[in-house]
Each structure stands twice: as C-alpha cells, then as structure tokens.
Amino acid sequence: MNSELEIPKELVGMESRLEKLKFLMCTGSNDVRTIGIWGMGGLGKTTLARVVYDLMSHEFDGSSFLADVRERCDKEGSVISLQKQLLSDLLMLADNSIRNVYDGVNMIGSRLRHKKVLLLIDDVADVEQLRGLFGKRDWFGLGSMIIITTRDEHLLKLHRVEEVYKLEALNFDEAFRLFCLKAFDTYKPLEEYLELAKCFVKYASGLPLAVDVLVSFLFGRPVDQWRSTQERLKRDPENKILGILQISFDGLKEAEKNIFLDVACFYKWENRDYVSKILDSCGFDPIIGISVLIEKSLLTVRENDRLWMHDLLQEMGQQIVRRQSPDEPGRRSRLWEEADVSHVLSQNTVSE
Ligand SMILES: Nc1ncnc2c1ncn2[C@@H]1O[C@H](COP(=O)(O)OP(=O)(O)OP(=O)(O)O)[C@@H](O)[C@H]1O
Ligand SMILES: [Mg+2]
C-alpha cells in the first residue's frame, strides 16, 4: 500500500472495510486475482474502490479505473469506449482501430498477457459488459488484480469471480459519526439535537447516500424543523430510504422541483450549460435552481460539466412523475419512455 497516501478524513469506517478487502486480496490463487465488491446502490462501493485504487495502483505495471460501466454502456450501447480507455490506460495506446466489441476483446486479450495490472471495473450490471473488458484471467499477466463493483452478486458468480466482498452498511456508531461530521462539523452534536440526530441515523439504515441527502436537507435548520421532519418519517416507516430522499424533494421550491424532475427524466449526463439554456426557456431560473440542487446533494456536476444524479434519486424523480397518473401516461407532466410516448400518440390520450 502507498503509505504516503491517507484515507480521506471525511470517510468513516473505511479502515475496517479496507482490512477485510485486503484479506480477500491475499487469498485465492496468486496468478491473477479477481474480487467483487457487492452491495446495494449508495452503499459506498465506488468510494471504497477508489480508495483501494489510489492506495495500490503504484504496486502494478499499469492501472485503469473504468468508472460508471453500467451507465456508459446504457448510453453508448456497447463497451467499446471502455475497451479503448482500458487499452489507453494500460498500454498508452490511443488506438482507434477498434470497430466493434470483438476487436476490443482480441486486442485486450492478446496485448496484456505479460503485464501486471490493476483493473477496476466499477458498477457492472451485465455479464456481457464484463466479458468485453475482462473475458478470461489469462488476458492479464501474473500478479494482476481485477476488482469489480456491482449491485448484482449473481453476475460475479456467473463470471467465476473468485472472492466476493459483501460490503456492509455503516453500523450505528459509524453512521452517527458521519451524520454529526456533516451536520455539525464535529463528532458531537449540540445537546438539543442529540436525540433527533440519533433518530435520523436510525432511519438512514447505515446507507451513506441517505445520510448525505438527509443532512443536506437538515443542515442549518432550526430544531423544530428537525422535529417535524422526524414526524414525517415516522408516518412512513415502510420505505425509509425513499422517504428520506423524498423529504429533500418536498422541501424544494416549485421551480427547483421542476428542474429536478426534468433532469431525472431527460437530462442526466447532459452538459450543464446546455440544460440551463433549455430550462431557462421554460422559465425555471436554472442558474440558481441547479446550484440549490447541488447544495442539497440532489445533483452533482461530473467531468466535462455534465449533470449527474444518483440512480436512487433518479428513480424517485421518475416515480413522482409516474404517480401523477399511474395508469394513463397522457396525464403525466413528462414522458421519457418510448412505450409511453407511443401509447399517448397512438391513443391520442394527452390531456392538459
Ligand atoms: N465510508 C463512507 N464515509 C462517508 N461517506 C461515504 C462512505 N461511503 C460512501 N460515502 C458517500 O455515499 C455516497 C454513495 O457512495 P458510492 O457512490 O460509493 O455508492 P455505490 O455503492 O457505489 O453506489 P452505486 O451502486 O449507486 O454505484 C457518496 O456520496 C459517498 O461520498
Ligand atoms: Mg458506484
């Protein structure tokens, strides 16, 4: 491990998780090791993978972190651009001769056999994606390490990944520390907030994403608003996580809600300026609106100034729109799925 690098302070419970992962990395065969990090959305798989990658990449001849595999494949329709990134990261090969997935498979499968690499394949949803990036263990040299993060354990089994690390949720103490650090900038809350803070931590069920979103909503609010938020969560104990996410949405102004729903339905991964121009023409005041959503952890700006939101948040946004009219898409405020659009056009069911 790179002793000069440290685990970022804002990450809690990382050391013990790293230890467990390191243990699994040492077991198994010692030619090419394969490890899956598995857990639900928002649990911290990518965060853990980044830490491991930063700490370990110097131990290999080359390393590559392939991020957002699921989303990139959905958007681009194949793994070709990821194959190109892999080759460029590991061989400095800016090769554009890959015309299809098979070209990529052949090239990766033949050129890296003698190289000890660290390959991180983040957020894989389909075994085909995996096969295009890492078909067989002998594609890579002795001592290579392939780490895959996914929400789907079955996929790891299907691809014969040797070790699976089931990432645990944060325990109460860890989640409490994370909550306090984010809400009060210290590990100890003010006395009047203490019981409420404990209650919210329980609701977040150890999911770091839920802690993030909840704290962004509560931050700086007076204690009586914390109390009324808690009352709301008590009324809907069934669906804690979605309840937490929805509280943040409900606390938005009308224009901000519209921007959130538009991004959830249409503009994830689109350029911020481009989206701002469109939303501006709808009268939503996007410059302020987008900044508010970012502050509330409902929206993030990723590379190349593109707007991104977590899947669970996107799912919540789309659910909100579907619930406007569960059975008849023509009465919803937004249509983004082909089947719904074609239903509305063919049946002429659109209404005001
Ligand atoms: N140990 C931790 N301490 C503090 N914050 C964390 C920790 N782990 C994750 N987070 C935060 O929680 C959020 C979700 O984490 P992350 O994106 O790593 O989840 P994930 O498991 O990769 O989710 P997905 O399946 O959607 O890809 C991020 O904002 C991240 O910063
Ligand atoms: Mg992830």
Short mmCIF file of C-alpha atoms and ligand atoms in Angstrom, two decimals:
data_model
loop_
_atom_site.label_atom_id
_atom_site.label_comp_id
_atom_site.label_asym_id
_atom_site.label_seq_id
_atom_site.Cartn_x
_atom_site.Cartn_y
_atom_site.Cartn_z
CA MET A 1 0.00 0.00 0.00
CA ASN A 2 1.12 3.55 -0.60
CA SER A 3 1.96 4.78 2.88
CA GLU A 4 2.17 8.40 1.72
CA LEU A 5 -1.48 8.46 0.81
CA GLU A 6 -4.07 8.61 3.53
CA ILE A 7 -7.71 7.68 3.64
CA PRO A 8 -9.68 10.95 3.40
CA LYS A 9 -10.90 12.02 6.85
CA GLU A 10 -14.49 12.51 5.76
CA LEU A 11 -14.83 8.80 5.01
CA VAL A 12 -15.93 6.80 8.03
CA GLY A 13 -15.46 3.10 8.66
CA MET A 14 -13.10 2.88 5.73
CA GLU A 15 -10.17 1.34 7.55
CA SER A 16 -12.00 -1.77 8.74
CA ARG A 17 -13.54 -2.29 5.30
CA LEU A 18 -10.16 -1.92 3.67
CA GLU A 19 -8.71 -4.51 6.02
CA LYS A 20 -11.37 -7.04 5.04
CA LEU A 21 -10.86 -6.35 1.39
CA LYS A 22 -7.10 -6.64 1.70
CA PHE A 23 -7.53 -10.00 3.40
CA LEU A 24 -9.56 -11.27 0.45
CA MET A 25 -6.98 -9.88 -1.95
CA CYS A 26 -4.33 -12.04 -0.36
CA THR A 27 -6.34 -15.26 -0.52
CA GLY A 28 -7.12 -17.24 -3.64
CA SER A 29 -4.82 -18.05 -6.47
CA ASN A 30 -1.75 -15.93 -6.92
CA ASP A 31 -1.67 -15.69 -10.68
CA VAL A 32 -4.50 -13.30 -11.47
CA ARG A 33 -6.80 -12.42 -8.62
CA THR A 34 -10.43 -11.42 -9.08
CA ILE A 35 -12.53 -9.77 -6.38
CA GLY A 36 -16.08 -8.46 -6.43
CA ILE A 37 -17.36 -5.71 -4.15
CA TRP A 38 -21.08 -6.23 -3.89
CA GLY A 39 -23.84 -4.19 -2.24
CA MET A 40 -26.91 -2.05 -2.84
CA GLY A 41 -26.86 1.37 -4.51
CA GLY A 42 -25.46 4.22 -2.41
CA LEU A 43 -23.64 1.90 -0.01
CA GLY A 44 -20.12 3.09 -0.85
CA LYS A 45 -18.77 0.51 -3.31
CA THR A 46 -17.28 3.07 -5.69
CA THR A 47 -15.91 5.08 -2.78
CA LEU A 48 -14.15 2.02 -1.37
CA ALA A 49 -12.91 1.02 -4.81
CA ARG A 50 -11.40 4.49 -5.31
CA VAL A 51 -9.57 4.32 -2.02
CA VAL A 52 -8.13 0.88 -2.79
CA TYR A 53 -7.17 2.00 -6.26
CA ASP A 54 -5.40 5.14 -5.03
CA LEU A 55 -3.55 3.21 -2.35
CA MET A 56 -2.49 0.30 -4.52
CA SER A 57 -2.02 1.38 -8.12
CA HIS A 58 1.70 2.09 -7.68
CA GLU A 59 2.28 -1.64 -6.98
CA PHE A 60 1.40 -2.58 -10.57
CA ASP A 61 2.93 -2.06 -14.02
CA GLY A 62 -0.21 -0.27 -15.06
CA SER A 63 -3.67 0.54 -13.73
CA SER A 64 -7.07 1.50 -15.04
CA PHE A 65 -10.25 2.62 -13.28
CA LEU A 66 -13.24 2.10 -15.51
CA ALA A 67 -15.98 4.15 -13.88
CA ASP A 68 -19.76 4.04 -14.37
CA VAL A 69 -19.69 0.99 -16.64
CA ARG A 70 -23.45 0.39 -16.42
CA GLU A 71 -24.37 3.95 -17.30
CA ARG A 72 -21.80 4.30 -20.04
CA CYS A 73 -22.90 1.06 -21.68
CA ASP A 74 -26.58 2.06 -21.45
CA LYS A 75 -25.81 5.40 -23.04
CA GLU A 76 -23.34 4.30 -25.68
CA GLY A 77 -24.86 0.90 -26.40
CA SER A 78 -21.59 -1.03 -26.04
CA VAL A 79 -18.33 -1.38 -24.11
CA ILE A 80 -16.17 -0.09 -26.98
CA SER A 81 -15.26 3.24 -25.41
CA LEU A 82 -14.40 1.46 -22.16
CA GLN A 83 -12.21 -1.01 -24.05
CA LYS A 84 -10.42 1.95 -25.61
CA GLN A 85 -9.94 3.57 -22.22
CA LEU A 86 -8.56 0.33 -20.80
CA LEU A 87 -6.03 -0.01 -23.63
CA SER A 88 -5.06 3.61 -23.43
CA ASP A 89 -4.58 3.48 -19.63
CA LEU A 90 -2.64 0.23 -19.62
CA LEU A 91 -0.68 0.45 -22.86
CA MET A 92 -0.74 4.17 -23.59
CA LEU A 93 -2.37 3.03 -26.77
CA ALA A 94 -4.52 5.65 -28.39
CA ASP A 95 -5.82 3.10 -30.81
CA ASN A 96 -8.88 3.88 -32.84
CA SER A 97 -8.85 0.72 -34.88
CA ILE A 98 -11.37 -0.95 -32.59
CA ARG A 99 -14.54 -1.03 -34.67
CA ASN A 100 -16.54 -3.47 -32.62
CA VAL A 101 -16.51 -5.28 -29.28
CA TYR A 102 -14.71 -8.31 -30.78
CA ASP A 103 -11.80 -6.16 -31.96
CA GLY A 104 -11.54 -4.83 -28.41
CA VAL A 105 -11.72 -8.31 -26.90
CA ASN A 106 -8.98 -9.56 -29.23
CA MET A 107 -6.72 -6.65 -28.52
CA ILE A 108 -7.14 -6.67 -24.74
CA GLY A 109 -6.89 -10.47 -24.71
CA SER A 110 -3.59 -10.54 -26.56
CA ARG A 111 -1.62 -7.44 -25.59
CA LEU A 112 -1.62 -7.51 -21.83
CA ARG A 113 -0.61 -11.07 -21.05
CA HIS A 114 2.77 -10.10 -19.64
CA LYS A 115 1.71 -7.05 -17.74
CA LYS A 116 0.88 -6.98 -14.04
CA VAL A 117 -2.12 -4.70 -13.93
CA LEU A 118 -4.66 -3.34 -11.51
CA LEU A 119 -8.02 -3.12 -13.23
CA LEU A 120 -11.05 -1.64 -11.54
CA ILE A 121 -14.37 -2.19 -13.27
CA ASP A 122 -16.91 -0.08 -11.47
CA ASP A 123 -20.66 -0.64 -11.40
CA VAL A 124 -21.18 -3.53 -13.76
CA ALA A 125 -24.78 -4.54 -14.40
CA ASP A 126 -24.48 -7.20 -17.05
CA VAL A 127 -22.11 -10.10 -17.50
CA GLU A 128 -21.69 -9.18 -21.18
CA GLN A 129 -20.13 -5.86 -20.12
CA LEU A 130 -17.68 -7.83 -18.02
CA ARG A 131 -16.87 -10.24 -20.84
CA GLY A 132 -15.95 -7.36 -23.12
CA LEU A 133 -13.48 -5.94 -20.62
CA PHE A 134 -12.12 -8.96 -18.86
CA GLY A 135 -13.04 -12.19 -20.58
CA LYS A 136 -10.54 -14.60 -19.06
CA ARG A 137 -7.98 -14.47 -16.31
CA ASP A 138 -5.13 -15.24 -18.72
CA TRP A 139 -5.72 -11.95 -20.54
CA PHE A 140 -3.54 -10.34 -17.88
CA GLY A 141 -0.06 -11.02 -16.50
CA LEU A 142 0.91 -12.79 -13.29
CA GLY A 143 0.11 -10.86 -10.14
CA SER A 144 -2.67 -8.81 -11.77
CA MET A 145 -5.66 -7.82 -9.71
CA ILE A 146 -9.15 -7.31 -11.14
CA ILE A 147 -11.69 -5.63 -8.86
CA ILE A 148 -15.32 -5.38 -9.89
CA THR A 149 -18.07 -3.46 -8.13
CA THR A 150 -21.69 -4.35 -8.71
CA ARG A 151 -25.14 -4.43 -7.17
CA ASP A 152 -25.65 -7.92 -8.56
CA GLU A 153 -23.94 -10.81 -6.82
CA HIS A 154 -25.19 -13.35 -9.36
CA LEU A 155 -23.19 -11.69 -12.09
CA LEU A 156 -20.00 -12.25 -10.09
CA LYS A 157 -20.79 -15.92 -9.67
CA LEU A 158 -21.65 -16.25 -13.35
CA HIS A 159 -18.27 -14.81 -14.29
CA ARG A 160 -16.44 -17.08 -11.80
CA VAL A 161 -15.09 -14.18 -9.77
CA GLU A 162 -13.06 -15.83 -7.01
CA GLU A 163 -13.80 -13.72 -3.97
CA VAL A 164 -16.85 -11.64 -3.14
CA TYR A 165 -16.72 -8.92 -0.54
CA LYS A 166 -20.24 -8.12 0.60
CA LEU A 167 -19.94 -4.51 1.63
CA GLU A 168 -21.72 -3.93 4.92
CA ALA A 169 -23.84 -0.91 5.72
CA LEU A 170 -22.33 1.51 8.23
CA ASN A 171 -23.04 0.42 11.80
CA PHE A 172 -24.84 2.85 14.10
CA ASP A 173 -21.69 4.44 15.52
CA GLU A 174 -20.15 4.94 12.09
CA ALA A 175 -23.33 6.39 10.63
CA PHE A 176 -23.69 8.64 13.67
CA ARG A 177 -20.15 9.92 13.23
CA LEU A 178 -20.77 10.60 9.55
CA PHE A 179 -24.03 12.37 10.32
CA CYS A 180 -22.50 14.59 13.01
CA LEU A 181 -19.47 15.41 10.94
CA LYS A 182 -21.66 16.57 8.07
CA ALA A 183 -24.36 18.25 10.15
CA PHE A 184 -22.24 19.93 12.86
CA ASP A 185 -18.64 19.76 11.57
CA THR A 186 -17.77 17.83 14.73
CA TYR A 187 -18.35 14.34 16.09
CA LYS A 188 -20.59 15.68 18.90
CA PRO A 189 -23.96 17.24 18.22
CA LEU A 190 -25.45 20.13 20.19
CA GLU A 191 -27.43 18.80 23.17
CA GLU A 192 -30.85 19.84 21.85
CA TYR A 193 -30.24 17.99 18.58
CA LEU A 194 -28.80 14.81 20.09
CA GLU A 195 -31.90 12.60 20.28
CA LEU A 196 -33.17 13.77 16.91
CA ALA A 197 -29.78 13.10 15.34
CA LYS A 198 -29.85 9.53 16.69
CA CYS A 199 -33.31 9.05 15.31
CA PHE A 200 -32.31 10.20 11.81
CA VAL A 201 -29.27 7.99 11.86
CA LYS A 202 -31.52 5.00 12.54
CA TYR A 203 -33.73 5.96 9.61
CA ALA A 204 -30.77 6.15 7.25
CA SER A 205 -30.18 2.43 7.93
CA GLY A 206 -26.42 2.72 7.51
CA LEU A 207 -26.65 3.89 3.90
CA PRO A 208 -24.09 6.69 3.37
CA LEU A 209 -26.08 8.15 0.47
CA ALA A 210 -29.15 8.50 2.69
CA VAL A 211 -27.06 10.22 5.39
CA ASP A 212 -25.71 12.63 2.75
CA VAL A 213 -29.11 13.59 1.42
CA LEU A 214 -30.73 13.81 4.82
CA VAL A 215 -28.03 16.03 6.29
CA SER A 216 -28.06 18.30 3.25
CA PHE A 217 -31.75 18.84 3.90
CA LEU A 218 -31.47 19.36 7.68
CA PHE A 219 -28.28 21.42 7.67
CA GLY A 220 -28.73 24.83 9.28
CA ARG A 221 -32.43 24.30 10.02
CA PRO A 222 -33.84 25.04 13.50
CA VAL A 223 -34.66 22.22 15.86
CA ASP A 224 -38.44 22.47 15.37
CA GLN A 225 -37.97 21.72 11.65
CA TRP A 226 -35.85 18.73 12.54
CA ARG A 227 -38.72 17.57 14.73
CA SER A 228 -41.37 17.94 12.03
CA THR A 229 -39.14 16.08 9.57
CA GLN A 230 -38.84 13.26 12.07
CA GLU A 231 -42.65 13.17 12.44
CA ARG A 232 -42.94 12.75 8.71
CA LEU A 233 -40.52 9.87 8.63
CA LYS A 234 -42.40 8.18 11.48
CA ARG A 235 -45.57 8.27 9.42
CA ASP A 236 -43.93 6.36 6.59
CA PRO A 237 -41.72 3.75 8.25
CA GLU A 238 -42.16 1.29 5.40
CA ASN A 239 -39.96 2.93 2.89
CA LYS A 240 -37.28 4.65 4.92
CA ILE A 241 -34.72 5.37 2.27
CA LEU A 242 -37.10 6.61 -0.39
CA GLY A 243 -38.87 8.57 2.36
CA ILE A 244 -35.60 10.29 3.22
CA LEU A 245 -34.88 11.11 -0.38
CA GLN A 246 -38.39 12.40 -0.95
CA ILE A 247 -38.18 14.74 2.05
CA SER A 248 -35.44 16.63 0.27
CA PHE A 249 -37.54 16.85 -2.86
CA ASP A 250 -40.62 18.05 -0.97
CA GLY A 251 -38.57 20.82 0.65
CA LEU A 252 -37.74 22.37 -2.74
CA LYS A 253 -39.40 25.39 -4.32
CA GLU A 254 -41.65 24.73 -7.31
CA ALA A 255 -39.07 25.74 -9.96
CA GLU A 256 -36.39 23.61 -8.28
CA LYS A 257 -38.76 20.62 -8.23
CA ASN A 258 -39.33 21.06 -11.95
CA ILE A 259 -35.62 21.21 -12.66
CA PHE A 260 -35.03 18.10 -10.56
CA LEU A 261 -37.76 16.17 -12.38
CA ASP A 262 -36.55 17.33 -15.79
CA VAL A 263 -33.02 16.17 -15.06
CA ALA A 264 -34.31 12.85 -13.64
CA CYS A 265 -36.41 12.21 -16.76
CA PHE A 266 -34.37 13.80 -19.57
CA TYR A 267 -31.06 15.42 -18.79
CA LYS A 268 -28.85 13.16 -16.70
CA TRP A 269 -25.31 13.30 -18.18
CA GLU A 270 -26.14 16.37 -20.29
CA ASN A 271 -23.93 19.44 -20.23
CA ARG A 272 -24.86 21.97 -17.56
CA ASP A 273 -24.93 24.99 -19.92
CA TYR A 274 -27.00 23.14 -22.47
CA VAL A 275 -29.57 22.10 -19.85
CA SER A 276 -29.57 25.61 -18.37
CA LYS A 277 -30.46 27.12 -21.73
CA ILE A 278 -33.40 24.75 -22.21
CA LEU A 279 -34.68 25.21 -18.67
CA ASP A 280 -34.27 28.96 -18.96
CA SER A 281 -36.63 28.99 -21.91
CA CYS A 282 -39.18 27.19 -19.68
CA GLY A 283 -38.85 29.98 -17.09
CA PHE A 284 -37.27 27.82 -14.35
CA ASP A 285 -34.34 30.09 -13.40
CA PRO A 286 -31.83 27.26 -13.81
CA ILE A 287 -28.65 29.05 -12.67
CA ILE A 288 -29.90 29.34 -9.10
CA GLY A 289 -32.03 26.20 -9.26
CA ILE A 290 -29.20 23.92 -10.29
CA SER A 291 -26.90 25.38 -7.62
CA VAL A 292 -29.58 24.74 -4.98
CA LEU A 293 -29.95 21.13 -6.09
CA ILE A 294 -26.19 20.67 -5.93
CA GLU A 295 -26.07 22.13 -2.41
CA LYS A 296 -28.79 19.72 -1.34
CA SER A 297 -26.88 16.69 -2.70
CA LEU A 298 -29.66 16.03 -5.19
CA LEU A 299 -27.49 16.81 -8.20
CA THR A 300 -23.76 16.57 -8.91
CA VAL A 301 -21.61 18.06 -11.64
CA ARG A 302 -19.32 15.44 -13.12
CA GLU A 303 -16.49 15.55 -15.67
CA ASN A 304 -16.93 17.93 -18.62
CA ASP A 305 -19.52 19.91 -16.66
CA ARG A 306 -22.19 17.25 -17.05
CA LEU A 307 -25.15 16.92 -14.69
CA TRP A 308 -25.50 13.68 -12.80
CA MET A 309 -27.77 12.33 -10.07
CA HIS A 310 -27.65 9.08 -8.15
CA ASP A 311 -29.82 6.29 -9.52
CA LEU A 312 -31.96 6.11 -6.41
CA LEU A 313 -32.69 9.82 -6.73
CA GLN A 314 -33.40 9.48 -10.44
CA GLU A 315 -35.73 6.57 -9.72
CA MET A 316 -37.51 8.65 -7.09
CA GLY A 317 -37.94 11.53 -9.57
CA GLN A 318 -39.36 9.25 -12.23
CA GLN A 319 -41.67 7.62 -9.65
CA ILE A 320 -43.02 11.03 -8.69
CA VAL A 321 -43.93 11.71 -12.32
CA ARG A 322 -45.45 8.23 -12.81
CA ARG A 323 -47.58 8.67 -9.71
CA GLN A 324 -49.17 11.78 -11.25
CA SER A 325 -51.21 9.31 -13.30
CA PRO A 326 -50.26 5.68 -12.71
CA ASP A 327 -52.44 4.20 -15.45
CA GLU A 328 -52.54 6.86 -18.12
CA PRO A 329 -49.18 8.30 -19.24
CA GLY A 330 -51.01 11.02 -21.20
CA ARG A 331 -51.87 12.77 -17.95
CA ARG A 332 -48.29 12.88 -16.65
CA SER A 333 -46.18 16.03 -16.79
CA ARG A 334 -43.27 14.29 -18.54
CA LEU A 335 -42.89 11.38 -20.95
CA TRP A 336 -39.44 9.90 -21.40
CA GLU A 337 -40.03 6.23 -22.21
CA GLU A 338 -40.63 5.20 -25.78
CA ALA A 339 -43.53 2.90 -24.90
CA ASP A 340 -45.37 5.69 -23.09
CA VAL A 341 -44.78 8.20 -25.87
CA SER A 342 -46.04 5.77 -28.48
CA HIS A 343 -49.10 4.90 -26.33
CA VAL A 344 -50.00 8.57 -25.95
CA LEU A 345 -49.53 9.34 -29.64
CA SER A 346 -51.39 6.31 -30.93
CA GLN A 347 -54.28 6.56 -28.48
CA ASN A 348 -54.29 10.34 -28.50
CA THR A 349 -54.60 10.40 -24.71
CA VAL A 350 -52.66 13.55 -23.94
CA SER A 351 -54.52 15.95 -21.69
CA GLU A 352 -53.85 19.46 -20.32
N1 LIG B 1 -17.42 5.32 4.21
C1 LIG B 1 -18.02 6.44 3.81
N2 LIG B 1 -17.94 7.56 4.55
C2 LIG B 1 -18.54 8.69 4.13
N3 LIG B 1 -19.27 8.82 3.02
C3 LIG B 1 -19.38 7.74 2.24
C4 LIG B 1 -18.77 6.49 2.59
N4 LIG B 1 -19.05 5.59 1.62
C5 LIG B 1 -19.80 6.24 0.72
N5 LIG B 1 -19.99 7.52 1.08
C6 LIG B 1 -20.78 8.51 0.33
O1 LIG B 1 -22.02 7.91 -0.01
C7 LIG B 1 -22.41 8.21 -1.34
C8 LIG B 1 -22.64 6.94 -2.14
O2 LIG B 1 -21.41 6.22 -2.27
P1 LIG B 1 -20.99 5.44 -3.61
O3 LIG B 1 -21.26 6.26 -4.80
O4 LIG B 1 -19.60 4.95 -3.38
O5 LIG B 1 -22.02 4.23 -3.56
P2 LIG B 1 -22.10 2.97 -4.50
O6 LIG B 1 -22.24 1.77 -3.61
O7 LIG B 1 -21.00 2.98 -5.48
O8 LIG B 1 -23.49 3.19 -5.23
P3 LIG B 1 -23.94 2.70 -6.69
O9 LIG B 1 -24.36 1.26 -6.57
O10 LIG B 1 -25.12 3.57 -6.98
O11 LIG B 1 -22.82 2.93 -7.64
C9 LIG B 1 -21.32 9.11 -1.91
O12 LIG B 1 -21.75 10.45 -1.81
C10 LIG B 1 -20.13 8.86 -1.00
O13 LIG B 1 -19.32 10.00 -0.88
MG MG B 2 -20.95 3.16 -7.54
#
